[in-house]
CSV table of C-alpha atoms in Angstrom, one decimal:
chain,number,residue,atom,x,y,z
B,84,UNK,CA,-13.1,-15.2,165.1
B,85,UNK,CA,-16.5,-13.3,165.7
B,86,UNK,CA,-17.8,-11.1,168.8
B,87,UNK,CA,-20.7,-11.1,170.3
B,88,UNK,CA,-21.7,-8.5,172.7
B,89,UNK,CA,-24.9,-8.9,175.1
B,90,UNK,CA,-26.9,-6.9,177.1
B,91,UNK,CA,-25.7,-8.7,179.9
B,92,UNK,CA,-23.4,-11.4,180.1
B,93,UNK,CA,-22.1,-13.8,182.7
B,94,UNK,CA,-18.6,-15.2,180.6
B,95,UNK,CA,-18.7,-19.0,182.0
B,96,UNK,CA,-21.8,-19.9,180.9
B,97,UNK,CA,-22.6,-17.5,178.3
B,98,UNK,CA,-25.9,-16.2,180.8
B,99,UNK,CA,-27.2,-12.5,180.5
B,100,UNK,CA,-27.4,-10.8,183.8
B,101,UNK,CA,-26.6,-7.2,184.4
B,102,UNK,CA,-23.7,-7.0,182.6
B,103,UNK,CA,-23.2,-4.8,179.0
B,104,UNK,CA,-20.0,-6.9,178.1
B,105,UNK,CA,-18.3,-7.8,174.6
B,106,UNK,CA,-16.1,-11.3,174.4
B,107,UNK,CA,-15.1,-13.5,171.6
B,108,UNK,CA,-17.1,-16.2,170.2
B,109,UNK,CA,-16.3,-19.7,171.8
B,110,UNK,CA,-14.7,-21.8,169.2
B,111,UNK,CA,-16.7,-24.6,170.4
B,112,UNK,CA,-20.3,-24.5,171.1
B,113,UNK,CA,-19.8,-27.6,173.6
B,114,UNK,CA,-17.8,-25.5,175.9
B,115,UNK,CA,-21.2,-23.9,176.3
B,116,UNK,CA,-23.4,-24.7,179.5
B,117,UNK,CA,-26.3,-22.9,179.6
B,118,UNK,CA,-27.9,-19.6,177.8
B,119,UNK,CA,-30.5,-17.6,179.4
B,120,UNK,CA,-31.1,-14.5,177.8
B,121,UNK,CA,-34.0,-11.8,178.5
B,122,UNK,CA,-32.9,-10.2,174.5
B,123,UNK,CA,-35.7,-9.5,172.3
B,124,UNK,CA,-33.3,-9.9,169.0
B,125,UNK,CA,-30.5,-10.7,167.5
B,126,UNK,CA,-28.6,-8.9,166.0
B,127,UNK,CA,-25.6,-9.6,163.2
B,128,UNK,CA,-23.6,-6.5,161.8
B,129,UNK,CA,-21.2,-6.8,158.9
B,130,UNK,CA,-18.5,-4.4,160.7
B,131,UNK,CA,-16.5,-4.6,163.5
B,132,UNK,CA,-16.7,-0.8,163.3
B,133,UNK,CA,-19.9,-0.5,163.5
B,134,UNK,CA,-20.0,-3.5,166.4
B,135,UNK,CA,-18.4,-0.8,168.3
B,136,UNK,CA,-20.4,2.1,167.3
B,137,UNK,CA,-23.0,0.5,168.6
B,138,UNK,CA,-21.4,-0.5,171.8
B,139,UNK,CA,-20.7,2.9,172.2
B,140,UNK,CA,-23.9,3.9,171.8
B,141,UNK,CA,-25.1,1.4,174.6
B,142,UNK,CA,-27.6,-0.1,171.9
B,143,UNK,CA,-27.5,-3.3,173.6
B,144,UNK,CA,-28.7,-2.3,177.0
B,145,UNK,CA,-31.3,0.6,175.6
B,146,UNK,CA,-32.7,-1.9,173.1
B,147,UNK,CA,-32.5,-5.2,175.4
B,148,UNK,CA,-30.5,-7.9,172.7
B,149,UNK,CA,-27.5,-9.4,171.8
B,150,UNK,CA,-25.3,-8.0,168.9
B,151,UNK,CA,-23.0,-9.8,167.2
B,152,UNK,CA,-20.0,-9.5,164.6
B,153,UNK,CA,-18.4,-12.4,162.4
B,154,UNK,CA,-15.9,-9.1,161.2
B,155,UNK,CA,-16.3,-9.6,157.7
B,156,UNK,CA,-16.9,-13.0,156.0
B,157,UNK,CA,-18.0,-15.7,159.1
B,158,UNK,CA,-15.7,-18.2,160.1
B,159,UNK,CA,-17.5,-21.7,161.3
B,160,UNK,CA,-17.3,-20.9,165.1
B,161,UNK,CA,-19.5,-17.9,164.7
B,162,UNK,CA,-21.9,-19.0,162.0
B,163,UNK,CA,-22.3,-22.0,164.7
B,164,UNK,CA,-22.6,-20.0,167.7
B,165,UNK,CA,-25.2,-18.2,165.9
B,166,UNK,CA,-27.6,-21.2,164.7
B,167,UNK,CA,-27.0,-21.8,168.6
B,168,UNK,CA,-28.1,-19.0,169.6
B,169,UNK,CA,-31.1,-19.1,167.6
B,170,UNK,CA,-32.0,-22.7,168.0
B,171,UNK,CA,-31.8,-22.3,172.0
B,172,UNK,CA,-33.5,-18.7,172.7
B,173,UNK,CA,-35.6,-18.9,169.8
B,174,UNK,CA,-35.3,-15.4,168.9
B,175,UNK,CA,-35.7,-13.7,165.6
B,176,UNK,CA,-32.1,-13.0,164.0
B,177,UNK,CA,-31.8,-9.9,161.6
B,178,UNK,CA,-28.6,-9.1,159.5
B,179,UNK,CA,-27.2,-5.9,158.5
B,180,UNK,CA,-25.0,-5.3,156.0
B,181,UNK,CA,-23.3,-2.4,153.1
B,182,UNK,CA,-25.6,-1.9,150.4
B,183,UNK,CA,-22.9,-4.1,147.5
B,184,UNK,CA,-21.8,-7.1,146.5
B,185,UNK,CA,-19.9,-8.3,149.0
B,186,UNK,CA,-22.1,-7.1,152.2
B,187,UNK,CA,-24.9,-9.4,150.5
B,188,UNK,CA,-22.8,-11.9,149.9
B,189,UNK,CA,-21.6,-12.2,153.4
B,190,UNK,CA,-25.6,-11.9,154.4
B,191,UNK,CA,-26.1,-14.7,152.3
B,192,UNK,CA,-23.5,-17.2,153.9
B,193,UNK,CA,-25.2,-16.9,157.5
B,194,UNK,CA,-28.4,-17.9,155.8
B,195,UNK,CA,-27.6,-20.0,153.6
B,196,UNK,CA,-24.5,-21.5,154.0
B,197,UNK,CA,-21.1,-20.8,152.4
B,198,UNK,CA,-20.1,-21.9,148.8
B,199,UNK,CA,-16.8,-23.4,150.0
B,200,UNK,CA,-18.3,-25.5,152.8
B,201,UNK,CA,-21.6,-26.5,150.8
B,202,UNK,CA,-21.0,-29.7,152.7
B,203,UNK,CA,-21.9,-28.7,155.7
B,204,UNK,CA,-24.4,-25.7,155.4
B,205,UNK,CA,-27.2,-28.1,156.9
B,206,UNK,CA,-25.8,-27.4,160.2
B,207,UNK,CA,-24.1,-23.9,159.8
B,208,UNK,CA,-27.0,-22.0,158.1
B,209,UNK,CA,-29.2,-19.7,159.5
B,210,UNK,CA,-32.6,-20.2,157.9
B,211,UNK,CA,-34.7,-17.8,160.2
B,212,UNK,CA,-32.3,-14.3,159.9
B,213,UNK,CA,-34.2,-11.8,158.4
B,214,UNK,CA,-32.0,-9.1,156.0
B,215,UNK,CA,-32.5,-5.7,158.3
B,216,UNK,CA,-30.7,-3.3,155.6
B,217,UNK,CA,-29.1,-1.5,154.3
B,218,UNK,CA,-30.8,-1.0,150.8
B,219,UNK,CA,-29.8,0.5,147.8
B,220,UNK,CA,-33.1,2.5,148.1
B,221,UNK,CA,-32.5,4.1,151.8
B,222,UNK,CA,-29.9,6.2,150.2
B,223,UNK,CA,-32.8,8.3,148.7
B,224,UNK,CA,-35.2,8.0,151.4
B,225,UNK,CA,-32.7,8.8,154.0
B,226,UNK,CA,-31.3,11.9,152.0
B,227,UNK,CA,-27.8,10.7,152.3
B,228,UNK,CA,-25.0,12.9,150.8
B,229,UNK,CA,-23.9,12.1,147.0
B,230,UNK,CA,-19.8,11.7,148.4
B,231,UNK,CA,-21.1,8.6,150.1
B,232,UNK,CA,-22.5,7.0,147.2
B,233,UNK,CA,-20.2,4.9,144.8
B,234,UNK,CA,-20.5,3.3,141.5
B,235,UNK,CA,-20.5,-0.4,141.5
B,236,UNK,CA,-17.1,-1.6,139.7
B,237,UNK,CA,-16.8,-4.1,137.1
B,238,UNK,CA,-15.5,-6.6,139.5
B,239,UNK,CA,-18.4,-5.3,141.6
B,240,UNK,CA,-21.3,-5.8,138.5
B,241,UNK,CA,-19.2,-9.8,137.8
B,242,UNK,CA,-20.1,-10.7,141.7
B,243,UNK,CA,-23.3,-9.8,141.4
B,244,UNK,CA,-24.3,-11.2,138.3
B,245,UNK,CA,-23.0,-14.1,139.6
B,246,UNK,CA,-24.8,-13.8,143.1
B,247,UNK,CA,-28.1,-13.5,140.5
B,248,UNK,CA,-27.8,-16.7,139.3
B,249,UNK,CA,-27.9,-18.2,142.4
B,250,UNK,CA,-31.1,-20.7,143.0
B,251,UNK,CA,-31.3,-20.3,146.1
B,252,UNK,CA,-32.5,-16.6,145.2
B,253,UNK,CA,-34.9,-17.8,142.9
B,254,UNK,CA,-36.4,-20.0,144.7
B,255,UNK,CA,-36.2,-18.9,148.5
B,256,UNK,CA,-35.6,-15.6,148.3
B,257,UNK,CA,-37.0,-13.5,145.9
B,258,UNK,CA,-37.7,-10.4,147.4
B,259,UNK,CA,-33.8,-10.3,147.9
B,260,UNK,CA,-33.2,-11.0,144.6
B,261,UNK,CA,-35.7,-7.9,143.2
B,262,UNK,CA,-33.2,-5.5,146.0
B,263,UNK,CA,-29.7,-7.2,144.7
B,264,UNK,CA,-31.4,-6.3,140.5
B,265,UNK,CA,-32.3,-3.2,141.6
B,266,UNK,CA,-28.9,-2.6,143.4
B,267,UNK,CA,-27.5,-3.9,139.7
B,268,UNK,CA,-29.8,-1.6,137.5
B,269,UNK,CA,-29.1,1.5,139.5
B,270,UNK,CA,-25.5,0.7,139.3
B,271,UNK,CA,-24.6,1.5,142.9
B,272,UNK,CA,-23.4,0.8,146.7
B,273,UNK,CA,-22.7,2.7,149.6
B,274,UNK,CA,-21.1,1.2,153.2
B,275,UNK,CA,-23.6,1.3,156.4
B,276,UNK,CA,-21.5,4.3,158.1
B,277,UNK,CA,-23.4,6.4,155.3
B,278,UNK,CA,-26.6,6.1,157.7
B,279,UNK,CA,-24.1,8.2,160.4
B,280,UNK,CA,-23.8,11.2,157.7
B,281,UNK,CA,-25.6,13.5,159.2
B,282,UNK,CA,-25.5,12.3,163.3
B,283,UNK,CA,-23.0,9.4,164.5
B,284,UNK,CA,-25.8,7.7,166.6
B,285,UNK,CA,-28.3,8.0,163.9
B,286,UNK,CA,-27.8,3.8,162.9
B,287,UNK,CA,-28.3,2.8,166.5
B,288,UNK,CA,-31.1,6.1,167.3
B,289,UNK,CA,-33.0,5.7,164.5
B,290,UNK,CA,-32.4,3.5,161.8
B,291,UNK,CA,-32.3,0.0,163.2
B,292,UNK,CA,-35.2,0.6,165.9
B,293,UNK,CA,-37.4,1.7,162.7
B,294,UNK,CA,-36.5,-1.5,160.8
B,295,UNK,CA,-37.8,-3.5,163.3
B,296,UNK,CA,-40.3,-1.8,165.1
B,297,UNK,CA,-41.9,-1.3,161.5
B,298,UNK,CA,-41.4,-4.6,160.0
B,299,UNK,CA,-39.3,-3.0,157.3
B,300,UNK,CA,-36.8,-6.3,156.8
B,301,UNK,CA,-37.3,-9.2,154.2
């Protein structure tokens, strides 16, 4: 199961107030009765470790929107509770994930469904989320230390040659498919907590307010 963790939260109903409060996803979206939210975003991370790095860092209440955390691969009541989310507050969703294999792949299931549940990615999918980082190319630009950067395994290169052939990422989403063949050319992957090399609170200071404030997402 998921968490989700708003800027303010009222636990019955799922309704932002004045409350910075984490709680597990509802297993079902009918126990839901109402969402009011005054969020600008939402936001998915990867990491239940960096869920609470940014929980810790208030980044909910400074940056006014709901953060949440499928810990790992979703399971169906958060991927739901998401496309609820979405559907009813009709805000923009971004996703952020490690720069390899298995962070894109993860990134990939909210938007487009998982492989083992084809069947029903109609009404678990996320269409709208936006991929929010991190790239192969912010280890550069970001000056992060060489001990953080690893080279892709062979198991790692087989997943995402596989990933590649993917239609989906022909057809839909290219510009993720020129980040995952430049990820595969380059021959690396680093995790998220690389961004927090050089100051613990630089993901939620700096790094995700930049992403979004300057459009840098795709």
């Amino acid at each position: 199961m998921g968490w989700i963790r708003f800027v303010e939260g009222e636990k019955k109903v799922y309704c932002i107030t004045n409350v910075n409060a984490a709680f597990p996803i509802p297993v079902s979206i009918e126990a839901i009765k109402d969402v009011v939210s005054v969020a600008h975003y939402i936001l998915v991370v990867e990491k239940e470790a960096v869920f609470q790095r940014l929980a810790n860092d208030k980044f909910c209440e400074k940056n006014r929107c709901i953060v949440i955390t499928g810990r790992g691969y979703p399971d169906i009541p958060t991927r739901r509770f998401l496309r609820y989310l979405v559907e009813q507050l009709h805000l923009p969703a971004y996703c952020l994930v490690d720069s390899d294999p298995y962070g894109f792949d993860i990134l990939a299931t909210y938007k487009f469904g998982s492989m083992q549940l084809a069947y029903d990615a109609n009404v678990l999918r996320v269409p709208e989320i936006r991929w929010l980082g991190v790239f192969t190319s912010d280890f550069e630009e970001y000056c992060l230390p060489d001990c953080c950067q690893l080279q892709l395994s062979s198991e790692d290169r087989r997943k995402l040659e596989g990933i590649l052939t993917r239609c989906y990422l022909h057809k839909e989403a290219p510009e993720w498919r020129l980040k995952l063949e430049a990820m595969l050319e380059m021959g690396v992957k680093f995790e998220i907590e690389a961004l927090s090399a050089s100051s613990i609170s630089f993901l939620s200071q700096e790094y995700i307010p930049q992403q979004i404030r300057l459009g840098r997402y795709i």
